[in-house]
Each structure stands twice: as structure tokens, then as C-alpha cells.
C-alpha positions as a Python dict, from the first residue, in 0.01 Angstrom:
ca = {
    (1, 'X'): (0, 0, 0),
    (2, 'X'): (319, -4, 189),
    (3, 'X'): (336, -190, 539),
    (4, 'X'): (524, -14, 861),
    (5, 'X'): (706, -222, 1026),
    (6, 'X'): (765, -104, 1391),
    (7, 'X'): (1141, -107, 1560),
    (8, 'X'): (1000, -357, 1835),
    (9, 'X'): (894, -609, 1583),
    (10, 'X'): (1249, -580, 1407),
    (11, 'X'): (1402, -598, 1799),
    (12, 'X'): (1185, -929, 1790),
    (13, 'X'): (1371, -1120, 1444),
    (14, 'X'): (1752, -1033, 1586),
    (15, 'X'): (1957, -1282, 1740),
    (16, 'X'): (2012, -1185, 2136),
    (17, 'X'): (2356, -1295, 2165),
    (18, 'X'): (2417, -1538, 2422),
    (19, 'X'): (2574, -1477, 2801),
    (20, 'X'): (2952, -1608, 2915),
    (21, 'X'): (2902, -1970, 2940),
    (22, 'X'): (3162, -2119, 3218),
    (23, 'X'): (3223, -2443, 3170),
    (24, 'X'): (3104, -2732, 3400),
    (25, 'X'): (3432, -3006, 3459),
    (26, 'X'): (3417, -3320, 3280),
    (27, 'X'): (3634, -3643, 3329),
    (28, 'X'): (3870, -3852, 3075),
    (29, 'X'): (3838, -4250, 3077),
    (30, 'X'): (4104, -4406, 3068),
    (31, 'X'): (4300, -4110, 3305),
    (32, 'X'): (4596, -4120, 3072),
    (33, 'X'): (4696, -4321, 2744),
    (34, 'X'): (4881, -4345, 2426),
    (35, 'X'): (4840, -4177, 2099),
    (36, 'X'): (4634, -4405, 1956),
    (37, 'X'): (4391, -4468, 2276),
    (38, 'X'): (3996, -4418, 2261),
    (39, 'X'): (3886, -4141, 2457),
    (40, 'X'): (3582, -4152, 2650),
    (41, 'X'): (3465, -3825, 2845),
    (42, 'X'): (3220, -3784, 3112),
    (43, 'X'): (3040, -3494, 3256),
    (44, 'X'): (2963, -3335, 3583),
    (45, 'X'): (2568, -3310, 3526),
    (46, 'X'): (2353, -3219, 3222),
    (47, 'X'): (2328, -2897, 2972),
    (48, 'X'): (2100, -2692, 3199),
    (49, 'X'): (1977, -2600, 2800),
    (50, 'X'): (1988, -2719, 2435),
    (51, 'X'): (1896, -3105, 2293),
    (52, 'X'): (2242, -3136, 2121),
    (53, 'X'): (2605, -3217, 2221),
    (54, 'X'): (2918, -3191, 2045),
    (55, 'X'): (3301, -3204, 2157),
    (56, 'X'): (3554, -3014, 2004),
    (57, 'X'): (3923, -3062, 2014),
    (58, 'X'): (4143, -2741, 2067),
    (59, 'X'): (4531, -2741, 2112),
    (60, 'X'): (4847, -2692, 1919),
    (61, 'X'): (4795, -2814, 1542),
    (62, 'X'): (4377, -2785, 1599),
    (63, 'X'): (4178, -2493, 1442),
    (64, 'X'): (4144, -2213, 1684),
    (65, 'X'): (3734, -2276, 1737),
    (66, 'X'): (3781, -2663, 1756),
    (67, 'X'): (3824, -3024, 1556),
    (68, 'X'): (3470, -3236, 1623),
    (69, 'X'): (3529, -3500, 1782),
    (70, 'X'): (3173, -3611, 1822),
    (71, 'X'): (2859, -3519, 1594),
    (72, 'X'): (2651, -3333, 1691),
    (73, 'X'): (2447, -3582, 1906),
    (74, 'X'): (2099, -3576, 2092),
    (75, 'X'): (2184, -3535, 2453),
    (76, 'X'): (1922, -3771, 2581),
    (77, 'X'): (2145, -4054, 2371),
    (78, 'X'): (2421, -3994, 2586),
    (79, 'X'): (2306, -4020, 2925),
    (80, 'X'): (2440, -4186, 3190),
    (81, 'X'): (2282, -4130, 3552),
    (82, 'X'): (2353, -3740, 3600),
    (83, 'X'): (2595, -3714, 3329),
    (84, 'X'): (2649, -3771, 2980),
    (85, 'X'): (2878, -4039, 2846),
    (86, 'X'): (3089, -3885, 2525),
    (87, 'X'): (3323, -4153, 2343),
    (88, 'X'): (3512, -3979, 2145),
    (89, 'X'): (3500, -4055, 1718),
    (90, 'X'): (3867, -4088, 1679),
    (91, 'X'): (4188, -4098, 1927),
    (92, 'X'): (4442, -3829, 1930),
    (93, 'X'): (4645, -3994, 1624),
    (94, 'X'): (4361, -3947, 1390),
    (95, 'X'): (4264, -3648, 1471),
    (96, 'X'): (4604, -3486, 1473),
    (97, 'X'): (4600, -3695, 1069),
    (98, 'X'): (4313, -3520, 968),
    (99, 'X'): (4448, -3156, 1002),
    (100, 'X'): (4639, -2977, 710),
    (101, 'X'): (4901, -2956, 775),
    (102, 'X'): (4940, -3270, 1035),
    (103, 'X'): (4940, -3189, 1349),
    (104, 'X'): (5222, -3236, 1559),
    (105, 'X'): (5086, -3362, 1950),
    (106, 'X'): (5284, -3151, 2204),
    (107, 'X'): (5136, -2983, 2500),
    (108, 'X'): (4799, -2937, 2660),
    (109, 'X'): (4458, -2988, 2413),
    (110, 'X'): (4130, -2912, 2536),
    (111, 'X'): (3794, -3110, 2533),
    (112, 'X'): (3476, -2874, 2512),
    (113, 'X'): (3188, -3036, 2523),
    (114, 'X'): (2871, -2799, 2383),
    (115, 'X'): (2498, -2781, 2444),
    (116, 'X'): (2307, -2636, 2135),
    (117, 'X'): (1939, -2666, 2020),
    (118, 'X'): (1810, -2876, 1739),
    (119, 'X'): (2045, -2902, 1465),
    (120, 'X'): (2136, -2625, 1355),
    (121, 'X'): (2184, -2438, 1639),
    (122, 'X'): (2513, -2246, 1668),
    (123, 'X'): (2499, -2104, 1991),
    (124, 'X'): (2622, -2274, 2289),
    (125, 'X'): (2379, -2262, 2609),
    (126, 'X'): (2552, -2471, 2794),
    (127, 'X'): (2941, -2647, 2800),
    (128, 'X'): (3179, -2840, 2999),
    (129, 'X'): (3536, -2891, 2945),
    (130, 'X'): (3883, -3083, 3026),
    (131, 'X'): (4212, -3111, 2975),
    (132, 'X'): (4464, -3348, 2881),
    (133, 'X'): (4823, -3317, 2834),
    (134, 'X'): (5113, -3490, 2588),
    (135, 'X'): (5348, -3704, 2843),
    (136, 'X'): (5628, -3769, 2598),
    (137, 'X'): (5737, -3627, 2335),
    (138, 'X'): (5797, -3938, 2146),
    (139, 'X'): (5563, -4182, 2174),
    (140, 'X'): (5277, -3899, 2219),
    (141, 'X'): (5132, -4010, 2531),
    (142, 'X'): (4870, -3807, 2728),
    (143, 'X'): (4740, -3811, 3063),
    (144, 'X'): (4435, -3578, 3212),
    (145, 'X'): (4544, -3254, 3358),
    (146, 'X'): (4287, -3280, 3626),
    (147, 'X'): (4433, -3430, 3941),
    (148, 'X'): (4316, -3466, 4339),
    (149, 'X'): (4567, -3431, 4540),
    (150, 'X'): (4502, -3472, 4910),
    (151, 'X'): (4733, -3327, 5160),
    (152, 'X'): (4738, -3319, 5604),
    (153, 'X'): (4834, -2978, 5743),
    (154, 'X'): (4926, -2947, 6068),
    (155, 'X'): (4894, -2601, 6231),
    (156, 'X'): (5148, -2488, 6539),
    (157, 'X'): (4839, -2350, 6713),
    (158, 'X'): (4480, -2433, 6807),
    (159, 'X'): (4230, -2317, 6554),
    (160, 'X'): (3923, -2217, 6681),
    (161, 'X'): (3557, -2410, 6513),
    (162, 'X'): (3494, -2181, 6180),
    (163, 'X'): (3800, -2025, 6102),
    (164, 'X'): (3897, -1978, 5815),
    (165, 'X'): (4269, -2117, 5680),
    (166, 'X'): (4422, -2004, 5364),
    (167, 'X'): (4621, -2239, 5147),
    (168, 'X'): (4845, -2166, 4833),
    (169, 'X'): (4960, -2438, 4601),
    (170, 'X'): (5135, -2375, 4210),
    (171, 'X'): (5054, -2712, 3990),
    (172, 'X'): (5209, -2728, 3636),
    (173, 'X'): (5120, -2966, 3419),
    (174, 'X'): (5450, -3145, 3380),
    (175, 'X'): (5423, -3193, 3746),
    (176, 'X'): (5058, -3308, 3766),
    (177, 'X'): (5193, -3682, 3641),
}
């Protein structure tokens, strides 16, 4: 005896493929450093899904989907009030050793931090990310791209309660020191 198999029971052992994730903003402890530095990252909040967090490195000299720079670790490990609390396995010297060819530090590298489930999960439910950028060309020094900047406009007329005020600013990273 043969058994049919319907199409919605073969609909029900494919993968769904997973929606755009846009990442939540993390922060970098220290704010800036040298090559050699630990790196400690901390999120804005928790993976809304998933048990599991990893960072990846991404940047000149890094492979295209990422370098770990964590394992993949249980989230509930890493809290710390609302957020998680990622140090980092190795600093930017070490990581940039481990690549094949060696990685040369110059520009801006992203941190991706990713929520998957159990294990062996490979899709990401959930992420958060930051940047950092290479200060000097010699001695490798970095500093986080993120910056506040707070600034007092003055207007030549009377604004009335509510309206609405558009402001343009252009940051670069070499200027965000």
C-alpha cells in the first residue's frame, strides 16, 4: 500500500522564511579604545524571540556574514535589567589575527548581535546592532560611531505650541570623534 501525502501536510515540513529583522541599537563599553581593548556591548531591551545570542563581527578583513565574537549564549545568562550584557571573546587585535589572510583594521566594523532558538537555530528572530570605527591608522584605535549631540536653535520668529520644525544635519564618521 502506498500512502498520499497531501500538499498541506508538505506546506506544514517547509521552512517559512523569516521577515526583515531591523535592528534594535546597542551600546559599546568603553566608548572608544585601542586595538587590543575588551569590548563589552549592551542592548536597548531583549530579543522579543529566540533563547540564544550571538555577536558577529563584520567590516573590512571579516567574512561577509560575520566573525563570532560570542558563542552562541543563552539569553537569560546575559541579562542585565532590560538589556543584555555581551563581553565580547576577543578584542579587535585577535580577531583581526584569526582571519586568513590577517586582517588589516581600517574603517567602520559592525557589531550584530542575534536572537535564535535553541542551538541550532539559524534563523535570526530578533537583532540589534552598532558601530565602531578605526581612529588611527597606526595604532588601530576605535571609538563608537554612535554619538548625542545636543544643539540650541534659535528661531527669528515665534513658533506657535505643536508646530512642527525640520532640522538637517550630515555626520561622517571621521567627524563623529
Amino acid at each position: 500500500a502506498t500512502a498520499a501525502i497531501s500538499a498541506a501536510s508538505l506546506a506544514l515540513a517547509v521552512p517559512q522564511a523569516s521577515a526583515v529583522i531591523t535592528p534594535k541599537t546597542m551600546t559599546v563599553s568603553p566608548v572608544s579604545g585601542a586595538k587590543e581593548s575588551a569590548i563589552n556591548l549592551v542592548t536597548a531591551g531583549q530579543c522579543s524571540e529566540g533563547n540564544k545570542i550571538r555577536v558577529l563581527l563584520t567590516g573590512t578583513g571579516f567574512p561577509n556574514d560575520g566573525y563570532g565574537m560570542t558563542g552562541k549564549d543563552a539569553v537569560e545568562s546575559k541579562v542585565q535589567g532590560a538589556n543584555y550584557n555581551l563581553p565580547l571573546l576577543e578584542s579587535l587585535s585577535e580577531a583581526a589575527a584569526a582571519q586568513d589572510p590577517v586582517a588589516t583594521l581600517s574603517g567602520v566594523y559592525t557589531f550584530t548581535a542575534n536572537c535564535y532558538q535553541g542551538n541550532f537555530g539559524t534563523t535570526v528572530l530578533d537583532a540589534f546592532e552598532t558601530k565602531i570605527y578605526i581612529t588611527d591608522a597606526n595604532t588601530k584605535a576605535w571609538a563608537s560611531v554612535t554619538k548625542t549631540t545636543t544643539s540650541v536653535v534659535a528661531s527669528k520668529r515665534l513658533l506657535a505650541s505643536g508646530e512642527t520644525v525640520e532640522f538637517t544635519a550630515t555626520v561622517s564618521a571621521a567627524a563623529a570623534t
